Short mmCIF file of C-alpha atoms and ligand atoms in Angstrom, two decimals:
data_model
loop_
_atom_site.label_atom_id
_atom_site.label_comp_id
_atom_site.label_asym_id
_atom_site.label_seq_id
_atom_site.Cartn_x
_atom_site.Cartn_y
_atom_site.Cartn_z
CA MET A 1108 20.31 -78.02 48.10
CA SER A 1109 23.02 -75.87 46.69
CA THR A 1110 25.47 -78.56 45.63
CA ALA A 1111 26.31 -77.89 42.00
CA ARG A 1112 24.83 -80.51 39.72
CA SER A 1113 26.80 -82.04 36.92
CA HIS A 1114 25.69 -81.49 33.38
CA TRP A 1115 26.43 -83.28 30.15
CA SER A 1116 29.43 -81.68 28.50
CA THR A 1117 27.64 -81.17 25.18
CA ARG A 1118 24.25 -81.68 23.63
CA PHE A 1119 25.71 -84.50 21.58
CA ALA A 1120 26.95 -86.25 24.73
CA PHE A 1121 23.42 -86.07 26.08
CA ILE A 1122 21.94 -87.52 22.91
CA LEU A 1123 24.42 -90.40 23.06
CA ALA A 1124 23.45 -91.10 26.65
CA ALA A 1125 19.73 -90.91 25.92
CA VAL A 1126 20.12 -93.21 22.92
CA GLY A 1127 22.21 -95.44 25.18
CA SER A 1128 19.34 -95.62 27.62
CA ALA A 1129 16.73 -96.23 24.95
CA VAL A 1130 18.62 -98.78 22.87
CA GLY A 1131 18.86 -101.96 24.88
CA LEU A 1132 17.51 -105.44 25.31
CA GLY A 1133 14.15 -103.98 24.33
CA ASN A 1134 15.42 -103.32 20.81
CA LEU A 1135 17.66 -106.31 20.26
CA TRP A 1136 15.88 -109.04 22.18
CA LYS A 1137 12.26 -108.12 22.82
CA PHE A 1138 11.35 -106.26 19.64
CA PRO A 1139 12.51 -108.94 17.20
CA TYR A 1140 10.80 -111.76 19.04
CA MET A 1141 7.59 -109.79 19.51
CA ALA A 1142 7.54 -108.81 15.85
CA GLY A 1143 8.21 -112.44 14.92
CA ALA A 1144 5.49 -113.79 17.16
CA ASN A 1145 2.95 -111.20 16.01
CA GLY A 1146 3.31 -111.81 12.30
CA GLY A 1147 5.85 -109.15 11.33
CA GLY A 1148 4.83 -106.13 9.22
CA ALA A 1149 1.48 -105.29 10.77
CA PHE A 1150 3.00 -105.29 14.25
CA VAL A 1151 5.88 -103.14 13.04
CA LEU A 1152 3.45 -100.63 11.54
CA ILE A 1153 1.49 -100.27 14.78
CA TYR A 1154 4.74 -100.00 16.70
CA LEU A 1155 5.93 -97.15 14.48
CA LEU A 1156 2.64 -95.33 14.93
CA CYS A 1157 2.90 -95.72 18.72
CA ILE A 1158 6.43 -94.37 18.79
CA ALA A 1159 5.36 -91.30 16.85
CA ALA A 1160 2.00 -90.62 18.47
CA VAL A 1161 2.59 -91.73 22.05
CA GLY A 1162 6.33 -92.22 22.57
CA VAL A 1163 7.66 -88.94 21.22
CA PRO A 1164 5.14 -86.69 23.06
CA ILE A 1165 5.76 -88.40 26.39
CA PHE A 1166 9.50 -88.28 25.75
CA ILE A 1167 9.21 -84.52 25.29
CA ALA A 1168 7.16 -84.29 28.50
CA GLU A 1169 9.78 -86.17 30.54
CA LEU A 1170 12.66 -84.18 29.06
CA TYR A 1171 10.86 -80.95 29.83
CA ILE A 1172 10.11 -81.89 33.45
CA GLY A 1173 13.73 -82.88 34.04
CA GLN A 1174 15.32 -79.98 32.25
CA LYS A 1175 13.06 -77.38 33.78
CA GLY A 1176 13.17 -78.93 37.24
CA GLN A 1177 16.95 -79.60 37.25
CA LYS A 1178 16.38 -82.22 39.92
CA ASN A 1179 15.87 -85.95 40.32
CA ALA A 1180 12.75 -87.80 39.19
CA VAL A 1181 10.81 -87.01 42.37
CA ALA A 1182 11.89 -83.44 43.09
CA SER A 1183 11.52 -82.31 39.47
CA PHE A 1184 7.74 -82.59 39.84
CA GLU A 1185 7.92 -80.22 42.79
CA ALA A 1186 10.33 -77.88 41.07
CA THR A 1187 8.10 -77.56 38.03
CA HIS A 1188 4.86 -77.32 40.02
CA GLU A 1189 4.76 -76.86 43.79
CA LYS A 1190 6.32 -78.28 46.92
CA ASN A 1191 4.81 -81.58 48.07
CA THR A 1192 2.56 -81.82 45.04
CA PRO A 1193 0.86 -85.23 44.92
CA TRP A 1194 2.21 -85.55 41.36
CA ARG A 1195 5.60 -86.35 42.88
CA CYS A 1196 4.20 -89.82 43.63
CA ILE A 1197 4.89 -90.54 39.96
CA GLY A 1198 8.53 -90.16 40.93
CA PHE A 1199 8.20 -92.60 43.82
CA MET A 1200 6.57 -95.15 41.58
CA GLY A 1201 9.43 -94.53 39.16
CA LEU A 1202 11.94 -95.33 41.88
CA ALA A 1203 10.16 -98.61 42.58
CA SER A 1204 10.22 -99.36 38.84
CA ALA A 1205 13.94 -98.63 38.67
CA PHE A 1206 14.65 -101.24 41.34
CA ILE A 1207 12.35 -103.84 39.85
CA ILE A 1208 13.25 -103.38 36.17
CA LEU A 1209 16.98 -103.29 36.79
CA SER A 1210 16.78 -106.40 38.97
CA PHE A 1211 15.49 -108.60 36.15
CA TYR A 1212 17.15 -106.63 33.35
CA SER A 1213 20.48 -107.50 34.95
CA VAL A 1214 19.58 -111.19 34.97
CA VAL A 1215 18.93 -111.10 31.21
CA GLY A 1216 22.11 -109.01 30.86
CA GLY A 1217 23.83 -111.92 32.61
CA TRP A 1218 22.50 -114.40 30.04
CA ILE A 1219 23.91 -112.13 27.33
CA LEU A 1220 27.32 -112.10 29.02
CA ASP A 1221 27.22 -115.89 29.29
CA PHE A 1222 26.45 -116.17 25.57
CA SER A 1223 29.09 -113.58 24.71
CA PHE A 1224 31.68 -115.74 26.42
CA LYS A 1225 30.38 -118.88 24.79
CA SER A 1226 30.68 -117.22 21.41
CA ILE A 1227 34.15 -115.81 22.11
CA PHE A 1228 35.33 -119.28 23.14
CA ASN A 1229 33.73 -120.73 20.04
CA GLN A 1230 31.43 -123.09 21.86
CA PHE A 1231 28.68 -123.21 19.27
CA ALA A 1232 30.92 -124.62 16.56
CA GLY A 1233 30.77 -128.32 15.69
CA LYS A 1234 27.79 -128.98 17.95
CA SER A 1235 24.48 -130.53 16.96
CA ASP A 1236 21.40 -128.30 16.90
CA GLU A 1237 20.09 -129.94 20.03
CA GLU A 1238 23.35 -129.32 21.86
CA VAL A 1239 23.42 -125.66 20.92
CA LYS A 1240 19.79 -125.24 21.96
CA GLY A 1241 20.59 -127.00 25.21
CA PHE A 1242 22.90 -124.22 26.39
CA LEU A 1243 20.02 -122.01 27.44
CA GLY A 1244 18.32 -124.79 29.39
CA ALA A 1245 21.58 -125.64 31.14
CA LEU A 1246 22.05 -122.00 32.08
CA PHE A 1247 18.50 -121.82 33.41
CA GLU A 1248 18.98 -124.92 35.50
CA SER A 1249 22.13 -123.70 37.15
CA PRO A 1250 21.38 -121.25 39.96
CA TRP A 1251 25.05 -120.44 40.50
CA THR A 1252 25.92 -119.65 36.93
CA GLN A 1253 22.92 -117.39 36.58
CA VAL A 1254 23.45 -115.58 39.85
CA GLY A 1255 27.15 -115.30 39.01
CA TRP A 1256 26.56 -113.59 35.65
CA HIS A 1257 23.89 -111.41 37.19
CA PHE A 1258 26.50 -110.35 39.72
CA VAL A 1259 29.02 -109.55 36.99
CA PHE A 1260 26.44 -107.50 35.09
CA MET A 1261 25.41 -105.52 38.17
CA THR A 1262 29.05 -104.93 39.05
CA GLY A 1263 29.66 -103.47 35.60
CA THR A 1264 26.61 -101.23 35.87
CA VAL A 1265 27.58 -100.01 39.34
CA GLY A 1266 31.15 -99.45 38.13
CA ILE A 1267 29.96 -97.09 35.39
CA VAL A 1268 27.51 -95.17 37.58
CA LEU A 1269 30.13 -94.76 40.33
CA GLY A 1270 32.03 -92.42 38.03
CA GLY A 1271 29.14 -89.94 38.01
CA VAL A 1272 27.36 -88.27 35.14
CA ARG A 1273 30.38 -86.96 33.25
CA ASN A 1274 33.17 -89.34 34.12
CA GLY A 1275 31.03 -92.44 34.28
CA ILE A 1276 27.85 -92.41 32.24
CA GLU A 1277 28.90 -89.92 29.60
CA LYS A 1278 32.38 -91.35 29.17
CA TRP A 1279 31.17 -94.92 28.78
CA ASN A 1280 28.38 -94.03 26.41
CA LYS A 1281 30.92 -92.30 24.20
CA ILE A 1282 32.71 -95.63 23.89
CA LEU A 1283 29.78 -98.04 23.88
CA MET A 1284 27.42 -96.25 21.50
CA PRO A 1285 29.72 -95.70 18.51
CA THR A 1286 30.97 -99.28 18.83
CA LEU A 1287 27.40 -100.50 18.93
CA PHE A 1288 26.49 -98.58 15.79
CA ALA A 1289 29.62 -99.81 14.02
CA LEU A 1290 28.92 -103.45 14.91
CA LEU A 1291 25.30 -103.13 13.87
CA GLY A 1292 26.36 -101.51 10.59
CA VAL A 1293 28.73 -104.40 9.84
CA LEU A 1294 26.06 -106.98 10.64
CA PHE A 1295 23.56 -105.12 8.48
CA ILE A 1296 25.90 -105.03 5.49
CA TYR A 1297 26.64 -108.70 6.00
CA SER A 1298 22.93 -109.50 5.98
CA PHE A 1299 22.68 -108.16 2.37
CA THR A 1300 24.71 -111.18 1.31
CA LEU A 1301 22.30 -113.66 2.84
CA SER A 1302 19.67 -115.32 0.72
CA GLY A 1303 17.03 -114.65 3.36
CA PHE A 1304 17.53 -110.88 3.22
CA SER A 1305 14.66 -110.01 0.90
CA GLN A 1306 12.26 -112.31 2.71
CA SER A 1307 13.26 -110.63 5.94
CA ILE A 1308 12.49 -107.21 4.48
CA SER A 1309 9.11 -108.26 3.24
CA PHE A 1310 8.30 -110.01 6.53
CA LEU A 1311 8.98 -106.83 8.49
CA PHE A 1312 7.74 -104.21 6.08
CA SER A 1313 4.75 -105.56 4.23
CA PRO A 1314 1.94 -105.47 6.74
CA ASP A 1315 -0.52 -108.33 6.68
CA THR A 1316 -3.26 -106.91 8.85
CA SER A 1317 -5.02 -110.26 9.10
CA LYS A 1318 -2.21 -111.36 11.41
CA LEU A 1319 -2.82 -108.55 13.83
CA THR A 1320 -4.56 -109.35 17.11
CA ALA A 1321 -5.81 -107.00 19.82
CA ALA A 1322 -3.17 -108.41 22.13
CA GLY A 1323 -0.51 -107.63 19.52
CA VAL A 1324 -1.63 -104.01 19.29
CA LEU A 1325 -1.48 -103.62 23.05
CA GLU A 1326 1.95 -105.20 23.15
CA ALA A 1327 3.09 -102.64 20.60
CA VAL A 1328 1.83 -99.71 22.69
CA GLY A 1329 3.42 -101.10 25.84
CA HIS A 1330 6.68 -101.78 24.08
CA SER A 1331 6.90 -98.26 22.68
CA PHE A 1332 7.22 -97.18 26.30
CA PHE A 1333 9.76 -99.70 27.38
CA THR A 1334 11.97 -99.17 24.38
CA LEU A 1335 12.15 -95.39 24.85
CA SER A 1336 12.82 -95.79 28.59
CA LEU A 1337 9.62 -93.90 29.41
CA GLY A 1338 7.21 -93.90 32.32
CA MET A 1339 9.54 -94.05 35.30
CA GLY A 1340 11.72 -90.97 35.32
CA ALA A 1341 14.83 -92.19 33.52
CA ILE A 1342 14.43 -89.50 30.89
CA ILE A 1343 13.47 -86.96 33.56
CA THR A 1344 16.72 -87.76 35.35
CA TYR A 1345 18.85 -87.63 32.21
CA GLY A 1346 17.02 -84.46 31.11
CA SER A 1347 17.86 -82.83 34.42
CA TYR A 1348 21.55 -82.92 33.49
CA LEU A 1349 20.75 -80.94 30.39
CA LYS A 1350 21.36 -77.24 30.53
CA LYS A 1351 18.36 -75.03 30.05
CA LYS A 1352 17.57 -73.76 26.57
CA GLU A 1353 17.91 -76.82 24.43
CA GLY A 1354 15.26 -77.54 21.80
CA LEU A 1355 13.53 -80.55 23.27
CA ALA A 1356 11.35 -81.68 20.39
CA LYS A 1357 14.33 -82.15 18.10
CA ILE A 1358 16.15 -84.15 20.74
CA ALA A 1359 13.12 -86.37 21.37
CA ILE A 1360 12.64 -87.02 17.66
CA THR A 1361 16.35 -87.79 17.16
CA VAL A 1362 16.43 -90.28 20.02
CA ALA A 1363 13.18 -91.95 18.99
CA PHE A 1364 14.40 -92.16 15.39
CA LEU A 1365 17.73 -93.77 16.31
CA ASP A 1366 16.09 -96.16 18.74
CA THR A 1367 13.62 -97.27 16.10
CA LEU A 1368 16.35 -97.55 13.49
CA VAL A 1369 18.33 -99.89 15.72
CA ALA A 1370 15.29 -102.07 16.41
CA LEU A 1371 14.43 -102.31 12.72
CA ILE A 1372 17.99 -103.05 11.60
CA ALA A 1373 18.36 -105.66 14.33
CA GLY A 1374 15.10 -107.19 13.11
CA VAL A 1375 16.30 -107.25 9.49
CA VAL A 1376 19.62 -108.87 10.49
CA ILE A 1377 18.03 -111.47 12.74
CA PHE A 1378 15.27 -112.48 10.32
CA SER A 1379 17.70 -112.58 7.39
CA VAL A 1380 19.64 -115.23 9.29
CA VAL A 1381 16.43 -117.01 10.28
CA PHE A 1382 14.97 -117.12 6.75
CA THR A 1383 18.27 -118.07 5.15
CA HIS A 1384 18.02 -121.31 7.06
CA GLY A 1385 14.30 -121.78 6.57
CA MET A 1386 13.50 -121.42 10.25
CA GLU A 1387 10.32 -120.06 11.79
CA PRO A 1388 10.28 -116.39 12.84
CA GLY A 1389 7.88 -116.96 15.75
CA GLY A 1390 10.48 -118.42 18.12
CA GLY A 1391 9.53 -116.16 21.03
CA PRO A 1392 11.93 -115.11 23.78
CA THR A 1393 14.38 -117.88 22.94
CA LEU A 1394 14.95 -116.50 19.42
CA LEU A 1395 18.16 -114.82 20.50
CA PHE A 1396 19.47 -117.60 22.70
CA GLN A 1397 18.53 -120.70 20.73
CA THR A 1398 17.58 -119.92 17.15
CA LEU A 1399 20.47 -117.55 16.44
CA PRO A 1400 23.26 -119.62 18.03
CA VAL A 1401 22.11 -122.67 16.06
CA LEU A 1402 22.29 -120.62 12.88
CA PHE A 1403 25.63 -119.04 13.76
CA SER A 1404 27.06 -122.51 14.28
CA LYS A 1405 26.22 -123.39 10.67
CA MET A 1406 27.24 -120.25 8.85
CA THR A 1407 30.51 -119.35 7.21
CA GLY A 1408 31.88 -116.52 9.30
CA GLY A 1409 29.47 -117.57 12.02
CA TYR A 1410 32.14 -117.21 14.68
CA ILE A 1411 32.76 -113.54 14.00
CA LEU A 1412 29.07 -112.94 13.55
CA ALA A 1413 28.20 -114.50 16.90
CA VAL A 1414 30.91 -112.61 18.77
CA ALA A 1415 29.92 -109.30 17.17
CA PHE A 1416 26.26 -109.91 17.80
CA PHE A 1417 26.43 -110.82 21.48
CA LEU A 1418 28.90 -108.05 22.26
CA LEU A 1419 26.55 -105.63 20.57
CA VAL A 1420 23.70 -106.76 22.77
CA ALA A 1421 25.89 -106.64 25.89
CA PHE A 1422 26.94 -103.05 25.18
CA ALA A 1423 23.38 -102.00 24.57
CA ALA A 1424 22.28 -103.65 27.81
CA PHE A 1425 24.93 -101.86 29.87
CA SER A 1426 24.15 -98.41 28.52
CA SER A 1427 20.49 -98.97 29.40
CA SER A 1428 21.03 -100.42 32.83
CA VAL A 1429 23.11 -97.43 33.91
CA SER A 1430 20.15 -95.16 33.18
CA LEU A 1431 17.94 -97.26 35.44
CA LEU A 1432 20.45 -97.16 38.29
CA GLU A 1433 21.01 -93.43 37.90
CA VAL A 1434 17.33 -92.72 38.64
CA ALA A 1435 17.68 -94.18 42.12
CA VAL A 1436 21.18 -92.84 42.78
CA ALA A 1437 20.24 -89.28 41.77
CA TYR A 1438 17.26 -89.36 44.14
CA TRP A 1439 19.15 -90.55 47.21
CA VAL A 1440 22.21 -88.43 46.62
CA GLU A 1441 20.21 -85.24 46.14
CA THR A 1442 17.28 -85.63 48.46
CA LYS A 1443 18.97 -87.39 51.32
CA LYS A 1444 22.33 -85.71 50.68
CA LYS A 1445 24.16 -89.00 50.70
CA ASP A 1446 27.62 -89.74 49.43
CA ARG A 1447 27.44 -90.80 45.79
CA VAL A 1448 29.88 -93.70 45.97
CA ARG A 1449 28.34 -95.32 49.02
CA THR A 1450 24.81 -94.78 47.76
CA THR A 1451 25.59 -96.33 44.40
CA LEU A 1452 27.18 -99.38 46.00
CA LEU A 1453 24.33 -99.82 48.44
CA ILE A 1454 21.58 -99.51 45.85
CA GLY A 1455 23.54 -101.86 43.59
CA ILE A 1456 23.63 -104.48 46.35
CA VAL A 1457 19.89 -104.19 47.03
CA ILE A 1458 19.03 -104.50 43.35
CA PHE A 1459 21.37 -107.45 43.02
CA GLY A 1460 19.51 -109.07 45.91
CA ILE A 1461 16.09 -108.56 44.35
CA GLY A 1462 17.45 -109.86 41.04
CA VAL A 1463 18.48 -113.13 42.67
CA LEU A 1464 14.76 -113.94 42.92
CA SER A 1465 14.52 -113.64 39.13
CA ALA A 1466 17.72 -115.59 38.56
CA LEU A 1467 16.29 -118.42 40.67
CA SER A 1468 12.91 -118.33 38.89
CA THR A 1469 14.04 -120.86 36.32
CA ASN A 1470 15.39 -123.33 38.85
CA VAL A 1471 15.17 -123.38 42.67
CA LEU A 1472 12.15 -121.07 42.81
CA SER A 1473 10.42 -122.20 39.63
CA ASP A 1474 7.44 -123.49 41.59
CA VAL A 1475 6.93 -120.32 43.56
CA LYS A 1476 4.07 -118.48 41.87
CA ILE A 1477 2.59 -115.14 42.79
CA PHE A 1478 -0.64 -114.35 40.90
CA LYS A 1479 0.31 -117.34 38.73
CA PHE A 1480 3.67 -115.76 37.75
CA THR A 1481 7.24 -116.67 38.68
CA PHE A 1482 9.22 -113.80 40.20
CA PHE A 1483 10.84 -113.07 36.87
CA ASP A 1484 7.53 -112.87 34.98
CA LEU A 1485 5.87 -111.01 37.83
CA PHE A 1486 8.53 -108.29 37.84
CA ASP A 1487 8.44 -107.99 34.06
CA LYS A 1488 4.62 -107.88 33.86
CA LEU A 1489 4.22 -105.58 36.84
CA THR A 1490 6.53 -102.97 35.36
CA SER A 1491 5.96 -103.27 31.58
CA SER A 1492 2.18 -103.64 31.82
CA ILE A 1493 1.33 -101.59 34.91
CA PHE A 1494 3.94 -99.27 36.41
CA LEU A 1495 5.35 -97.89 33.15
CA PRO A 1496 1.99 -97.30 31.44
CA LEU A 1497 0.54 -95.79 34.62
CA GLY A 1498 3.60 -93.56 34.97
CA GLY A 1499 3.25 -92.59 31.32
CA VAL A 1500 -0.43 -91.68 31.60
CA LEU A 1501 0.23 -89.54 34.66
CA ILE A 1502 3.30 -87.82 33.23
CA SER A 1503 1.38 -87.02 30.08
CA LEU A 1504 -1.57 -85.59 32.05
CA PHE A 1505 0.73 -83.61 34.33
CA TYR A 1506 2.49 -82.08 31.38
CA GLY A 1507 -0.60 -81.46 29.23
CA TRP A 1508 -3.02 -80.23 31.91
CA VAL A 1509 -1.01 -79.02 34.88
CA LEU A 1510 1.98 -77.46 33.16
CA GLY A 1511 -0.09 -76.82 30.06
CA PRO A 1512 0.43 -74.54 27.06
CA LYS A 1513 3.29 -72.58 28.57
CA ALA A 1514 5.37 -75.73 29.01
CA ILE A 1515 4.56 -76.75 25.49
CA GLU A 1516 5.65 -73.39 24.13
CA GLU A 1517 8.92 -73.69 26.01
CA SER A 1518 9.50 -77.27 24.92
CA LEU A 1519 9.06 -76.43 21.28
CA SER A 1520 10.75 -73.05 21.60
CA LEU A 1521 8.42 -71.59 19.02
CA GLY A 1522 7.33 -68.66 21.15
CA LYS A 1523 3.73 -67.68 21.58
CA LYS A 1524 2.55 -67.88 18.01
CA PRO A 1525 -0.06 -70.53 17.46
CA SER A 1526 1.13 -73.46 15.42
CA LEU A 1527 -0.07 -76.86 14.43
CA MET A 1528 2.75 -78.49 16.33
CA LYS A 1529 1.77 -76.77 19.52
CA ILE A 1530 -1.87 -77.72 19.29
CA GLY A 1531 -0.86 -81.23 18.26
CA LEU A 1532 1.42 -81.70 21.24
CA LEU A 1533 -1.11 -80.19 23.62
CA TRP A 1534 -3.91 -82.51 22.65
CA THR A 1535 -1.76 -85.59 22.29
CA THR A 1536 -0.46 -85.21 25.81
CA ARG A 1537 -3.85 -84.17 27.19
CA VAL A 1538 -6.01 -86.82 25.54
CA LEU A 1539 -4.64 -89.07 22.83
CA ALA A 1540 -1.61 -90.54 24.63
CA PRO A 1541 -3.33 -90.98 28.01
CA VAL A 1542 -6.33 -92.72 26.44
CA ALA A 1543 -4.20 -95.03 24.31
CA VAL A 1544 -2.00 -95.95 27.23
CA MET A 1545 -4.98 -96.36 29.59
CA ILE A 1546 -6.23 -99.16 27.38
CA VAL A 1547 -2.92 -100.98 27.76
CA LEU A 1548 -3.11 -100.42 31.47
CA VAL A 1549 -6.59 -101.92 31.79
CA LYS A 1550 -5.46 -104.95 29.84
CA GLY A 1551 -2.36 -105.20 32.09
CA VAL A 1552 -4.45 -105.13 35.24
CA MET A 1553 -6.84 -107.72 33.84
CA ASP A 1554 -3.96 -110.11 33.19
CA PHE A 1555 -3.32 -110.41 36.92
N1 LIG B 918 14.87 -98.84 26.96
C1 LIG B 918 15.69 -99.92 27.39
C2 LIG B 918 15.55 -101.07 26.41
O1 LIG B 918 14.90 -100.96 25.44
C3 LIG B 918 15.38 -100.38 28.77
C4 LIG B 918 15.32 -99.29 29.76
C5 LIG B 918 16.32 -98.49 30.19
C6 LIG B 918 14.16 -98.83 30.37
N2 LIG B 918 15.85 -97.57 31.04
C7 LIG B 918 14.53 -97.75 31.17
C8 LIG B 918 12.86 -99.24 30.29
C9 LIG B 918 13.58 -97.06 31.87
C10 LIG B 918 11.90 -98.55 31.00
C11 LIG B 918 12.26 -97.47 31.78
O2 LIG B 918 16.11 -102.10 26.62
#
């Protein structure tokens, strides 16, 4: 086990990569449609609370386990505790999650690539609303187009991970992340000029608690996990490439802050466009693929806006998908001492294969139902509502109870003196976060 591990070149490079992992389809696609469907402000408020009270503590826990363990998502549990500890099963479940999440994430990534090309080739312009809306249906009905784009997306992800931590993941994040922030900044400034801007702000930021449902609250807790890439070892893996002696709490707060900022700004931009044209915010998952293209096709500057927007989403999706693939690659390369290039290619092919089931869920396999779900929905539900929350509960308990106060002192680097932060983190990871996430988990299991 003495092969030297790569490390991020700087702390900043690590933060970029962690933000790259966190900011993805979860922020730009899922968050806006969930907020829209759950009435806006009240959902956003609960989401913010979850990020602070559940997301940040578990983020610190994962970072600590990775950084202290300096190994992959399975072996880091052993390195921080003891050899063959049963807690390493969290890592195995994480590996399963990596395969499953990436398989359908890549299919949605493929839709984004398809829409990026459509926008670059100006295909929304001069079409009727029905025609523009029809693009998504046509894509869904065509097995080849969907599998093809899924292949392109996986190839891109594999291509980045092949380069390794420094020359692949770090290098690409240094290009993708600043571009993403620049594009988002431009879109945000543009949204000030839209007449729907103020309505968008009040929709997202003035909570109307009467619109909140129990299901909405649970969705918010679950999403706080997905959006921060928690519960399956992605942050453990990234944290393991961090040199020892970095203040973890600050890093966790920075990443959570930037991730939330991106989600909120994306929400403001999207709903400004929606309200400017008097459309309904509750469009659901098709918001990004039907509502927005229709609006882009009508707006002055809509061409540029559409291209910028879909490229933004594509970049965000790539920087997240690499973090999912790296979890599996790091495990096989380190534990089984396999060659990195061959392992990456092989895992990429397997995940591509599993993803084909999701790509065919809207056409050839649409009638195949497992527990009443298509493959696509099954994979999404199984991971977002069961594996990730379960992983999160266990990671939190492992950190709070098994590693305990010493780990917390080290994570916060405050030394031994008692402090409110220390007690806060101890009891959030011991009780508050596990209980909150358990409730989501029970609901997830009941949905099956
Ligand atoms: N956080 C990413 C998003 O919001 C998705 C993601 C990347 C992820 N890595 C993960 C989700 C690990 C769960 C676990 O799109």
